[in-house]
XYZ file of C-alpha atoms in Angstrom:
319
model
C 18.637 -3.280 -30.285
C 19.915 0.216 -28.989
C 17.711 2.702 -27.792
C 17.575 5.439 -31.015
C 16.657 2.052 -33.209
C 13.944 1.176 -30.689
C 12.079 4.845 -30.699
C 12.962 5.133 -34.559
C 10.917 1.832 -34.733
C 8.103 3.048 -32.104
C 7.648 6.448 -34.334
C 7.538 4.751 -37.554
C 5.330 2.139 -35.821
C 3.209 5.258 -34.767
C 2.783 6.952 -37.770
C 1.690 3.459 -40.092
C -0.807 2.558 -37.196
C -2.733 5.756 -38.647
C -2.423 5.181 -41.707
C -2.322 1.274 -42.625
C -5.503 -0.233 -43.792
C -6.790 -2.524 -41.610
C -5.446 -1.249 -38.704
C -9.218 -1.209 -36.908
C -8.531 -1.231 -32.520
C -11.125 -4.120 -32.878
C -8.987 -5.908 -35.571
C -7.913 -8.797 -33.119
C -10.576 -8.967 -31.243
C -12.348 -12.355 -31.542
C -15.531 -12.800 -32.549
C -18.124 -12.969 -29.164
C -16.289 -10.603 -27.383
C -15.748 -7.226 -27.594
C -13.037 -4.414 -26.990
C -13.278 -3.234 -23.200
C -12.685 0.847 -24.640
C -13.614 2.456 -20.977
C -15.428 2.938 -18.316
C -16.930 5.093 -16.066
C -17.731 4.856 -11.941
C -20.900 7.443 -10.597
C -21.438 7.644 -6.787
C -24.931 8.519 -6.181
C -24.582 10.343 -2.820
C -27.742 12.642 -2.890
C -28.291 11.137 0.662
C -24.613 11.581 2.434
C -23.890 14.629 4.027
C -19.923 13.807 3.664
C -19.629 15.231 0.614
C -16.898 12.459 -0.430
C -18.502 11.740 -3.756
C -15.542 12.732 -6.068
C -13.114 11.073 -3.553
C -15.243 7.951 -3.776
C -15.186 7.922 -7.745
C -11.557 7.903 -7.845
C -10.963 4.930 -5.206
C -13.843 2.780 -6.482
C -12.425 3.675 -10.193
C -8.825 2.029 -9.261
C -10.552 -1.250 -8.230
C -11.441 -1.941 -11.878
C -9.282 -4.662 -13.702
C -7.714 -4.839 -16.005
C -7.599 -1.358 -17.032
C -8.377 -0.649 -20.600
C -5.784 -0.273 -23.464
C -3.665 2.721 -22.888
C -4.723 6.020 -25.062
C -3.816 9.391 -26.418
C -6.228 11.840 -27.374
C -8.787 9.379 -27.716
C -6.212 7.074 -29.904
C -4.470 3.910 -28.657
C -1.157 3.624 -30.621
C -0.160 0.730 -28.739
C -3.410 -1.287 -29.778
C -2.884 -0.224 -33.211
C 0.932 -1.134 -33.708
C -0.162 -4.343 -32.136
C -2.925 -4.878 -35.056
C -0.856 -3.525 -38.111
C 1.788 -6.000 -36.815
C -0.237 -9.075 -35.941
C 1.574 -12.011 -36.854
C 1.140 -15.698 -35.711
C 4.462 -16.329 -36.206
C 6.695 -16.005 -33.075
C 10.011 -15.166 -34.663
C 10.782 -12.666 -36.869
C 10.761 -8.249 -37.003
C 6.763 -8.029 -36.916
C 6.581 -10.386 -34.135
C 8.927 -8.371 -32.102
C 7.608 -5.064 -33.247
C 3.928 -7.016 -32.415
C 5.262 -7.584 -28.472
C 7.595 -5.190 -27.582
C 6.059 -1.913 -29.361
C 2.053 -3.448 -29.030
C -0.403 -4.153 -26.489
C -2.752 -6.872 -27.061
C -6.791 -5.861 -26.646
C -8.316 -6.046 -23.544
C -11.377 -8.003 -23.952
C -14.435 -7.387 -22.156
C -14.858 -11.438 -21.108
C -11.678 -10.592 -19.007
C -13.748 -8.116 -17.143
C -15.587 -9.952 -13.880
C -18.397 -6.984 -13.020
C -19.684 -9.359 -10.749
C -16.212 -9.991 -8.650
C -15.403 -5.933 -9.135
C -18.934 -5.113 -7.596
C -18.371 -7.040 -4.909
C -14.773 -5.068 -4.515
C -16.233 -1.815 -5.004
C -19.054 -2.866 -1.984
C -16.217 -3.604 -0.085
C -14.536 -0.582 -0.365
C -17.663 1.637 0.341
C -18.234 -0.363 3.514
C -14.342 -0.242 4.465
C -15.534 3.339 4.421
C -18.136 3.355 6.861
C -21.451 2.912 4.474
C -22.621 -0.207 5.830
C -25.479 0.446 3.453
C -24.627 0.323 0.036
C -25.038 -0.789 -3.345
C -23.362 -1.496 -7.088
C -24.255 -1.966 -10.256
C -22.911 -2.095 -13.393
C -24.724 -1.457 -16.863
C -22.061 -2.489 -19.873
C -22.978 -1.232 -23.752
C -21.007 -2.913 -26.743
C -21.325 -0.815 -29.760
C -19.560 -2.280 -33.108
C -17.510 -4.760 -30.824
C -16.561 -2.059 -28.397
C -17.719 -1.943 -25.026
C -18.164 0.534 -22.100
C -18.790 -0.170 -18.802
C -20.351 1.973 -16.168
C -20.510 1.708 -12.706
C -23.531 3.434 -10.513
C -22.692 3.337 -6.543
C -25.821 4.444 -4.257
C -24.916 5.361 -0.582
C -26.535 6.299 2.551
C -25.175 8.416 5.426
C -22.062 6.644 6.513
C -22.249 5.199 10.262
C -19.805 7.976 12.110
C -17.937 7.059 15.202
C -19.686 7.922 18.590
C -17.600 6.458 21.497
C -13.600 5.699 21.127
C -12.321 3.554 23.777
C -8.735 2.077 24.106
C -7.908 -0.991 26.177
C -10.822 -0.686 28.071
C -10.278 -2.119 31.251
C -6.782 -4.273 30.824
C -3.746 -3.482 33.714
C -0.406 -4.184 32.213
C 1.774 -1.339 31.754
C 1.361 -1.523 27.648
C -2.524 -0.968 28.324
C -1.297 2.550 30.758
C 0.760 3.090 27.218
C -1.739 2.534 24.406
C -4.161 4.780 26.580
C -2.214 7.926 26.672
C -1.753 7.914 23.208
C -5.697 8.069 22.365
C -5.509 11.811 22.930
C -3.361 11.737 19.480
C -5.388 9.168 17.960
C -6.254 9.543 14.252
C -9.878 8.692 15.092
C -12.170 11.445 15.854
C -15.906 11.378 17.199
C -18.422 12.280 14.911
C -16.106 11.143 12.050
C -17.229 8.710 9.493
C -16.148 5.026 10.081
C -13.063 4.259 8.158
C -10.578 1.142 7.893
C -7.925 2.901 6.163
C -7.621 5.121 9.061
C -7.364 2.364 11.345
C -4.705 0.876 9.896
C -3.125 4.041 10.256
C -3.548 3.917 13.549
C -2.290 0.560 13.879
C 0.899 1.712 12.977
C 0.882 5.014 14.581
C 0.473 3.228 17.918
C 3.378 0.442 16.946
C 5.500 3.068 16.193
C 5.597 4.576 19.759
C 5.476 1.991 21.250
C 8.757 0.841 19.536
C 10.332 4.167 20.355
C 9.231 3.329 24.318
C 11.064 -0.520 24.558
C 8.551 -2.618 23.016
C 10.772 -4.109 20.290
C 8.558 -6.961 19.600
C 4.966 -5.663 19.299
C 3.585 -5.613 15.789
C 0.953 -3.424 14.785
C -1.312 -6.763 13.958
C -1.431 -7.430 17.860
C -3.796 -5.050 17.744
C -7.485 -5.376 17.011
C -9.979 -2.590 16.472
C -14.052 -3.776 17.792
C -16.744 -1.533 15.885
C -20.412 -2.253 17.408
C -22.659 -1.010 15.052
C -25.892 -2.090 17.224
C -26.106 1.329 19.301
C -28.505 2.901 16.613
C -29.206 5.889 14.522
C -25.982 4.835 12.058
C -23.422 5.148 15.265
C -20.737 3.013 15.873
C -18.377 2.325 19.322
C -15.191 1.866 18.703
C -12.714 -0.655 21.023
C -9.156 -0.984 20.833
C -7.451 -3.966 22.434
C -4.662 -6.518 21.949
C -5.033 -9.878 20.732
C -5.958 -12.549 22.972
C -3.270 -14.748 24.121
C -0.190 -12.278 22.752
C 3.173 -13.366 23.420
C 4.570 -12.311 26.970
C 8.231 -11.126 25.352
C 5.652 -8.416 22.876
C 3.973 -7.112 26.281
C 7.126 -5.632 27.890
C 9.507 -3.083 27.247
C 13.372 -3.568 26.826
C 16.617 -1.965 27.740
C 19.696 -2.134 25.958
C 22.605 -4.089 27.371
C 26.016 -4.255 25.898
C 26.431 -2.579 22.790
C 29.120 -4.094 20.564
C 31.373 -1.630 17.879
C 32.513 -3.573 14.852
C 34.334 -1.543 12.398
C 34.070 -3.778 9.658
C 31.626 -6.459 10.170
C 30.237 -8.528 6.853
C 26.987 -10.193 7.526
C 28.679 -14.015 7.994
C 30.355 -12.762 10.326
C 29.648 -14.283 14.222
C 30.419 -11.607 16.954
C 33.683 -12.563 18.786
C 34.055 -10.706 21.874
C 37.161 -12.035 22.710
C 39.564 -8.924 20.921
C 37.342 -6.291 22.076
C 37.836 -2.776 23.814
C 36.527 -0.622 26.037
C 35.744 3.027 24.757
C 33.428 4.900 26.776
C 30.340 2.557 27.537
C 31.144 0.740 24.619
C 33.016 -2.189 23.648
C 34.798 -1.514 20.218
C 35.910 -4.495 18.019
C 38.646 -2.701 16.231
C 40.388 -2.232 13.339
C 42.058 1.156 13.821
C 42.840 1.459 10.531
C 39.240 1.651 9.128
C 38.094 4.095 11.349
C 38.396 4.688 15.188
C 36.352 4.567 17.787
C 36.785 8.046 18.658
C 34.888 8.825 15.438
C 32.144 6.407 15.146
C 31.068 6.996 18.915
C 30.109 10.535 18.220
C 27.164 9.142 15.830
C 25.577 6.504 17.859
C 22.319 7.441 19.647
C 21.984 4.217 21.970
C 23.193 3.958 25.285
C 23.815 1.284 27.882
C 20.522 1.030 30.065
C 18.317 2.880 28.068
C 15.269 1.895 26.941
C 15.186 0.513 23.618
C 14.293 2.770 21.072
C 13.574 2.303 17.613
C 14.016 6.367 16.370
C 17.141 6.184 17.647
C 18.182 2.855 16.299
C 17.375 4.190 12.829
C 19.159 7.421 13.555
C 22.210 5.487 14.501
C 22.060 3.491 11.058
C 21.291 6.457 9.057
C 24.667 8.966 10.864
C 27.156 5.901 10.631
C 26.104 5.294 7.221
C 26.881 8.978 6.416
């Protein structure tokens, strides 16, 4: 079916899901259950001094599932064509109008409050209120339901000590150390996960661009003691026990190999190669010559292994 049939068929579909009889959004909707019509999430921050209470609303609201039945103005088209068309049958134009133009209801026994509680509680403590609480109140009015969500929070625990590698001698500690001054952690900040995983990859990141090209930013494990009182928390960075000794050291680049045309089953044959610069250039002069491709490369013989300038190599030679 074309596309000007299709929207021809979606507008006309439109316009008799407002006017067919019949056509109620709890139509299909079987009986002991109920339309899930919305939802609403309040945080109750009266005693946080954050002032994250909107920002809190919005994350806890995206942990709901599933969403309710899309809607315009207060309308849900997609509900209705889905009614007006509801047919058994699985051939035939009403069927296909039913479940390509519709949307089935979303009942409120496929909502778990219980399991999206436990998310929202989650979240909140991911956030650094270790002290928290959710419930949900639900109201079902003429087989539609609502659903609405009341979070109560205390002052989040804020960070009071940051310490990185504490006392560990290898030259990746000396790294990881120096780049605390950056760090995306601040003192006196509430605790937060999501910034820590930040962090994680901030860290992996340089160290990448400084040799390290096997470290992963899961090799590193934040500690949060939450025993030093009045809602404080000490933060330790360190690497995981018993890490790999090729992720712990930094690495130079050797020979670096020029092949103008390579295809990925290809193996690298060194045997027809030559010498250009510091390079050793696999040829085929009539692709492209060496003279022009060495201009973009950003690695050298020696150097330290960087993973900026790896990408910058891929990204100019792919120009």
């Amino acid at each position: 079916m074309n596309t000007a049939l299709r929207y021809t068929l979606f507008a006309l579909c439109f316009v008799l899901s407002w006017v067919l009889p019949g056509c109620s959004s709890t139509k299909t909707v079987p009986e002991g259950d109920a339309l899930f019509a919305g939802f609403a999430v309040k945080v109750n921050d009266e005693k946080d001094s954050s002032n994250r209470g909107t920002e809190l609303e919005t994350e806890l609201s995206n942990t709901v599932r599933p969403k309710p039945n899309a809607s315009i103005l207060g309308m849900r088209p997609k509900l209705w064509i889905y009614n007006a068309f509801y047919t058994e049958k699985e051939k035939g134009l009403k069927n296909w109008i039913k479940n390509k133009l519709g949307e089935p209801p979303v009942l409120l026994s496929e909502v778990d409050t219980t399991s999206i509680n436990e998310v929202m509680e989650a979240r909140l403590h991911n956030r650094g209120y270790f002290i928290n609480s959710v419930q949900s109140d639900t109201t079902i009015k003429k087989k539609k339901a609502t659903i609405n969500w009341t979070a109560t929070v205390q002052e989040p625990y804020r960070i009071r000590h940051i310490n990185y590698t504490a006392s560990d001698s290898l030259p990746i500690h000396a790294e990881i150390r120096q780049m605390q001054a950056s760090s995306l952690l601040k003192k006196g900040e509430p605790y937060d996960l999501d910034k820590m995983i930040l962090e994680r990859t901030r860290i992996d990141q340089a160290l990448k661009n400084k040799g390290y090209f096997f470290f992963a930013p899961n090799m590193l494990i934040f500690s949060a003691d939450t025993a030093v009182g009045s809602r404080n928390v000490d933060v330790l960075l360190r690497l995981k026990n018993d890490m790999p000794a090729h992720s712990l050291r930094p690495y130079k680049i050797d020979d670096i190999f020029i092949n103008a045309n390579f295809v990925l089953n290809d193996s690298l044959s060194v045997s027809d190669t030559l010498r250009f610069d510091a390079y050793n250039y696999i040829p085929n002069e009539n692709y492209v010559r060496a003279k022009h491709i060495v201009p973009g490369l950003f690695v050298a013989k020696d150097s330290v292994y960087s993973r900026r300038n790896h990408l910058l190599t891929v990204s100019r030679l792919s120009g």
